[in-house]
Short mmCIF file of C-alpha atoms in Angstrom, two decimals:
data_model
loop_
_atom_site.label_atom_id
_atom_site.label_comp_id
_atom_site.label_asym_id
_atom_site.label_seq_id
_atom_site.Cartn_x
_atom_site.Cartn_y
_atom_site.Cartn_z
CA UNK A 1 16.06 -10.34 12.38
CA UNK A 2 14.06 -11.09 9.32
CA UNK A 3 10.75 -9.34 9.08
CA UNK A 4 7.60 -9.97 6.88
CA UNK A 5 8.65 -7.26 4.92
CA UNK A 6 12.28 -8.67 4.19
CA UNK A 7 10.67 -12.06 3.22
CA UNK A 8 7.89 -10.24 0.75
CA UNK A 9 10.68 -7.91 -0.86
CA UNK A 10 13.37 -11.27 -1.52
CA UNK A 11 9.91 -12.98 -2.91
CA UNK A 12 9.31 -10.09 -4.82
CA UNK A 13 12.54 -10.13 -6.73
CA UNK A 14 12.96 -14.19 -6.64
CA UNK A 15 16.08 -13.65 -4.45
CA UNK A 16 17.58 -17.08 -2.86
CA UNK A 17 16.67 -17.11 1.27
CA UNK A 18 20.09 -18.43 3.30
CA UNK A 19 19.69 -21.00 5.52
CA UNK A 20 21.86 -21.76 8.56
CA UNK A 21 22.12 -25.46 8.86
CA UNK A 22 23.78 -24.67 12.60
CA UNK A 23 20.36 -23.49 13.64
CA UNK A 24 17.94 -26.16 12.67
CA UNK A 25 18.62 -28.20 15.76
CA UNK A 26 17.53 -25.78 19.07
CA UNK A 27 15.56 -28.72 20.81
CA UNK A 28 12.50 -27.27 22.18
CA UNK A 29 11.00 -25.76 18.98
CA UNK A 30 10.64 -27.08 15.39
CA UNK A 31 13.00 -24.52 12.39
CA UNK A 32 12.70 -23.84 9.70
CA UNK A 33 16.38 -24.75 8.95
CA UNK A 34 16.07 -28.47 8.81
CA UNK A 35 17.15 -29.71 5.49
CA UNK A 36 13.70 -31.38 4.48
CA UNK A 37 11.76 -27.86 4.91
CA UNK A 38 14.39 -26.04 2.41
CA UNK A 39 12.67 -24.67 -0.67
CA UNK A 40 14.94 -25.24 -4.20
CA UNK A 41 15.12 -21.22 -4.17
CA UNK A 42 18.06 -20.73 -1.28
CA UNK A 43 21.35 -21.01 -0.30
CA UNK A 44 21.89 -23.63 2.24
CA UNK A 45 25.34 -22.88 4.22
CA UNK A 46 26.69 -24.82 7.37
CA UNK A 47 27.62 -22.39 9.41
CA UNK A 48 28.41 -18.39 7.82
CA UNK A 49 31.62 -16.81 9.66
CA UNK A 50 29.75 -15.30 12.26
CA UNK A 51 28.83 -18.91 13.41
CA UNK A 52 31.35 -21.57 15.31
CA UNK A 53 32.68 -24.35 13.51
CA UNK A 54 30.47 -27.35 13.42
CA UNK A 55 32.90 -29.41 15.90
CA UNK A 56 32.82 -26.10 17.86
CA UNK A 57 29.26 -25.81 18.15
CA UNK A 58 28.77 -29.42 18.79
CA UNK A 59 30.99 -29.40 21.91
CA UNK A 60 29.25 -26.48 23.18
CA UNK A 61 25.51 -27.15 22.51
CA UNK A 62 23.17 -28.38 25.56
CA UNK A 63 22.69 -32.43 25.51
CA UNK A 64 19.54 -32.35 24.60
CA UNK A 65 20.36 -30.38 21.13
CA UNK A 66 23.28 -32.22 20.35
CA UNK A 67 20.90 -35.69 20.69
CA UNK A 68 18.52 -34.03 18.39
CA UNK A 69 21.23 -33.31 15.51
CA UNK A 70 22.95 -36.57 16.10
CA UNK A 71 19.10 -38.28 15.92
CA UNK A 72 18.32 -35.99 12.85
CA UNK A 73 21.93 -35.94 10.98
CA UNK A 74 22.84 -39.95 12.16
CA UNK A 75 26.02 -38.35 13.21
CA UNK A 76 29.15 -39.76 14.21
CA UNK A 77 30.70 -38.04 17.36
CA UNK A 78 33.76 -36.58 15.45
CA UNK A 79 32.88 -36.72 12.22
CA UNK A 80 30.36 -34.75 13.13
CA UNK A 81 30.79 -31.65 10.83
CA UNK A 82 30.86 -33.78 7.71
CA UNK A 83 27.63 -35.12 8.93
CA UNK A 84 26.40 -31.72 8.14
CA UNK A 85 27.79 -30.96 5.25
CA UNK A 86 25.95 -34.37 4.14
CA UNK A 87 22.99 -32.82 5.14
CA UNK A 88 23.94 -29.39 3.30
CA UNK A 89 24.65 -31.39 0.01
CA UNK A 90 21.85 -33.68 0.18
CA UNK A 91 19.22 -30.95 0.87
CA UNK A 92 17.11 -29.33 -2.10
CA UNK A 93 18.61 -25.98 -1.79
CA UNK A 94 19.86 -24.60 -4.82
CA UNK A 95 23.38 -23.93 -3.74
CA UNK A 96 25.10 -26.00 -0.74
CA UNK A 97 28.41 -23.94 0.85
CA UNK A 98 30.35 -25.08 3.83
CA UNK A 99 33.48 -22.72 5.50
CA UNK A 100 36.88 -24.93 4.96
CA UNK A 101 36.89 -24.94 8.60
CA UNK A 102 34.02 -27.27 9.04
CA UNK A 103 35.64 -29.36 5.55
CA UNK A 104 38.74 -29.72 7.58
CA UNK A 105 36.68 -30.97 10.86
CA UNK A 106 38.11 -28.44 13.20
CA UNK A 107 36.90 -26.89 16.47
CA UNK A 108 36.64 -23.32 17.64
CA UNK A 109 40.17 -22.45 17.74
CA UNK A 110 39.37 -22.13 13.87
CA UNK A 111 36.51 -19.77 14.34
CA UNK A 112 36.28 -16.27 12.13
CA UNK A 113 34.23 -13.96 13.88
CA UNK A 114 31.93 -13.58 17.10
CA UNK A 115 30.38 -10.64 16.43
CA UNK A 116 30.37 -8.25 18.73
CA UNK A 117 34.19 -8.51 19.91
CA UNK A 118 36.61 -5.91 18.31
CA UNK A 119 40.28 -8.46 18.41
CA UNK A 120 40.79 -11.98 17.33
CA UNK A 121 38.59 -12.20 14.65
CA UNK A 122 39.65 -12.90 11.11
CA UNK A 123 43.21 -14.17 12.60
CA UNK A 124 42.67 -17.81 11.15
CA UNK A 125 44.65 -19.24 8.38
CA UNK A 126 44.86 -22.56 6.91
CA UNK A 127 47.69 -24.38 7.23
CA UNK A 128 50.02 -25.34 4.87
CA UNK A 129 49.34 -28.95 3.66
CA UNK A 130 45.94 -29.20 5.00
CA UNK A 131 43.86 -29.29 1.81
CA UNK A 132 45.43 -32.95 0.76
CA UNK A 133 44.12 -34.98 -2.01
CA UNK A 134 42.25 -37.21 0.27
CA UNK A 135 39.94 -34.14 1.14
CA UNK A 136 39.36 -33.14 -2.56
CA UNK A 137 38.33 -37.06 -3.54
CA UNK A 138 35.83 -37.11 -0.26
CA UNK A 139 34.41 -34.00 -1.12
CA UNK A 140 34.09 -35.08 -4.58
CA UNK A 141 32.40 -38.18 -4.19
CA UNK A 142 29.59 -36.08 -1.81
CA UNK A 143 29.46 -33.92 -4.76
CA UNK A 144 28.77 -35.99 -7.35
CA UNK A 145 26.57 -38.89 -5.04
CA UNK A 146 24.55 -35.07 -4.49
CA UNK A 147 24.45 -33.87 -7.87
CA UNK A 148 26.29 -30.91 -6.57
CA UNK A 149 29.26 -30.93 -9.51
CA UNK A 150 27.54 -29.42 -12.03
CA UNK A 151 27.84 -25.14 -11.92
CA UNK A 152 24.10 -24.66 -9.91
CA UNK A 153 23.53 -21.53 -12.30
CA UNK A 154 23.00 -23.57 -15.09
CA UNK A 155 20.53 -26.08 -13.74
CA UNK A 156 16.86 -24.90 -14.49
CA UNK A 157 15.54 -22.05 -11.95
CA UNK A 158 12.99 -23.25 -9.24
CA UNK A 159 10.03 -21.78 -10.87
CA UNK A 160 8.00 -19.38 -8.01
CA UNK A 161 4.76 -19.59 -8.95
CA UNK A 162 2.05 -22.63 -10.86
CA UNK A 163 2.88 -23.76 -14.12
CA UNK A 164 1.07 -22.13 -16.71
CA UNK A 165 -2.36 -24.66 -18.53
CA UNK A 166 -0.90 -27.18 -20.66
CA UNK A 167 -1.14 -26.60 -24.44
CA UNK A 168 -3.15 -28.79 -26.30
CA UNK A 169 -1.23 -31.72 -28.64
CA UNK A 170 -3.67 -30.73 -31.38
CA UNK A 171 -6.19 -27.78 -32.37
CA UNK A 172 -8.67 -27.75 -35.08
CA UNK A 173 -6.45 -26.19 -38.37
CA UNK A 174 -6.98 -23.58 -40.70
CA UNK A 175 -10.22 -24.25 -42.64
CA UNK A 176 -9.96 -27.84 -42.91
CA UNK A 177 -10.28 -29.77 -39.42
CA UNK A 178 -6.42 -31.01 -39.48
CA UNK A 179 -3.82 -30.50 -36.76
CA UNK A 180 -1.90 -27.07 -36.03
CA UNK A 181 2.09 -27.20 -36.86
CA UNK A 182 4.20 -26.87 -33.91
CA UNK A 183 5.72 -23.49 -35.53
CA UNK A 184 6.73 -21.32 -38.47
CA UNK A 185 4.25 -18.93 -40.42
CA UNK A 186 1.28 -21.32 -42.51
CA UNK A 187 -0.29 -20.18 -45.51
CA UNK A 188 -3.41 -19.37 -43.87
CA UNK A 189 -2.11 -16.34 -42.12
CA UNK A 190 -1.81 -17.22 -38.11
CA UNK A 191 1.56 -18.16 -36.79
CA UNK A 192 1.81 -22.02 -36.25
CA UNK A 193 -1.08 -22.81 -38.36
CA UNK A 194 -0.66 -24.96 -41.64
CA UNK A 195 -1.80 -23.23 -44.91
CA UNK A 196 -4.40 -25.27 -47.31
CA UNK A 197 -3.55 -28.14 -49.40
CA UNK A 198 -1.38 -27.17 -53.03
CA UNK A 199 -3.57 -26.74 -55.91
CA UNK A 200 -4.22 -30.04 -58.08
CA UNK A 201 -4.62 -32.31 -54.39
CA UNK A 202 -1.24 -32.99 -53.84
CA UNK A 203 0.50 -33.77 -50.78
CA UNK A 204 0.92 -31.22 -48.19
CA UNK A 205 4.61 -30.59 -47.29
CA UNK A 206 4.98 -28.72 -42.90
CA UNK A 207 8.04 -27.35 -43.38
CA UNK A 208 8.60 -26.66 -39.59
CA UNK A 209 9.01 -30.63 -39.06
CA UNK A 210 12.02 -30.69 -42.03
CA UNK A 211 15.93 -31.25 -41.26
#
């Protein structure tokens, strides 16, 4: 369970949330794991391997959840699990993951882990062929169509709080009423600032705007 205190200390720090994408559809109250309430700052995953496979999931949910993810996703029966990785890739999270279980479309046979049981778990292994080129070109299409090919640490951090006052385009100058340089020590003393005009009136020269 995640407490008020959880959510203020992963705030506090900037940490990434997870989402479940399996849990946004429970019928009779609104999540806060549907795609379009995801801040950028989070980790959006399918399922985790404590969860069933999508297809699992999907032939095991009540009708009137399975309506609302199929209403909510536009999903297609049994191509249901890539409907939700869709979803997954399309969302705003930072980072998108989905097991290979639910990339392969299979059911619960594939399943980790349900918690709480101490045999079968972990037993599952892909099998040998399954990861074909046809998979790798579908999932790369999603990936680029979502932006989601580029490494996600190197795209520009979800900031967490207001952006600081914009900086004025020009300031009153050092002693004479002209505009402030964008950088470098000026003449005049203050960093950024110009310094006066060369003796005899010739031209002034910024050196922070050269090469």
């Amino acid at each position: 369970m995640i407490t008020p205190d959880v959510i203020a200390l992963r705030e506090q720090f900037h940490y990434p949330g997870m989402k479940i994408l399996q849990f946004a559809f429970d019928s009779a109250e609104a999540s806060e794991f549907r795609p379009h309430t995801y801040p950028p700052r989070c980790v959006v995953y399918t399922g985790t391997h404590d969860n069933d496979t999508i297809l699992g999931w999907y032939a095991k949910a009540s009708a009137a959840d399975r309506a609302y993810a199929e209403a909510y996703l536009g999903a297609r029966g049994p191509d249901v699990a890539w409907d939700f990785v869709r979803a997954a890739w399309a969302s705003p999270a930072l980072v998108a993951m989905a097991p290979l279980q639910d990339l392969l479309g299979l059911g619960s046979e594939a399943r980790f882990n349900v918690p709480g049981t101490p045999t079968g778990n972990w037993e599952w292994r892909c099998a040998e062929g399954a990861l074909t080129p046809a998979l790798a070109a579908r999932l790369k299409r999603l990936s680029d169509v979502c932006c989601r090919a580029e490494d996600p640490l190197r795209k520009p951090k979800p900031r967490s709080g207001p952006l600081p006052p914009a900086r004025p385009a020009h300031e009153p100058g050092h002693g004479g009423g002209g505009p402030r340089a964008a950088g470098g020590p000026g003449a005049g003393g203050g960093r950024g600032q110009r310094g006066p005009p060369p003796p005899g009136g010739g031209r002034r020269v910024d050196l922070t705007r050269q090469g």
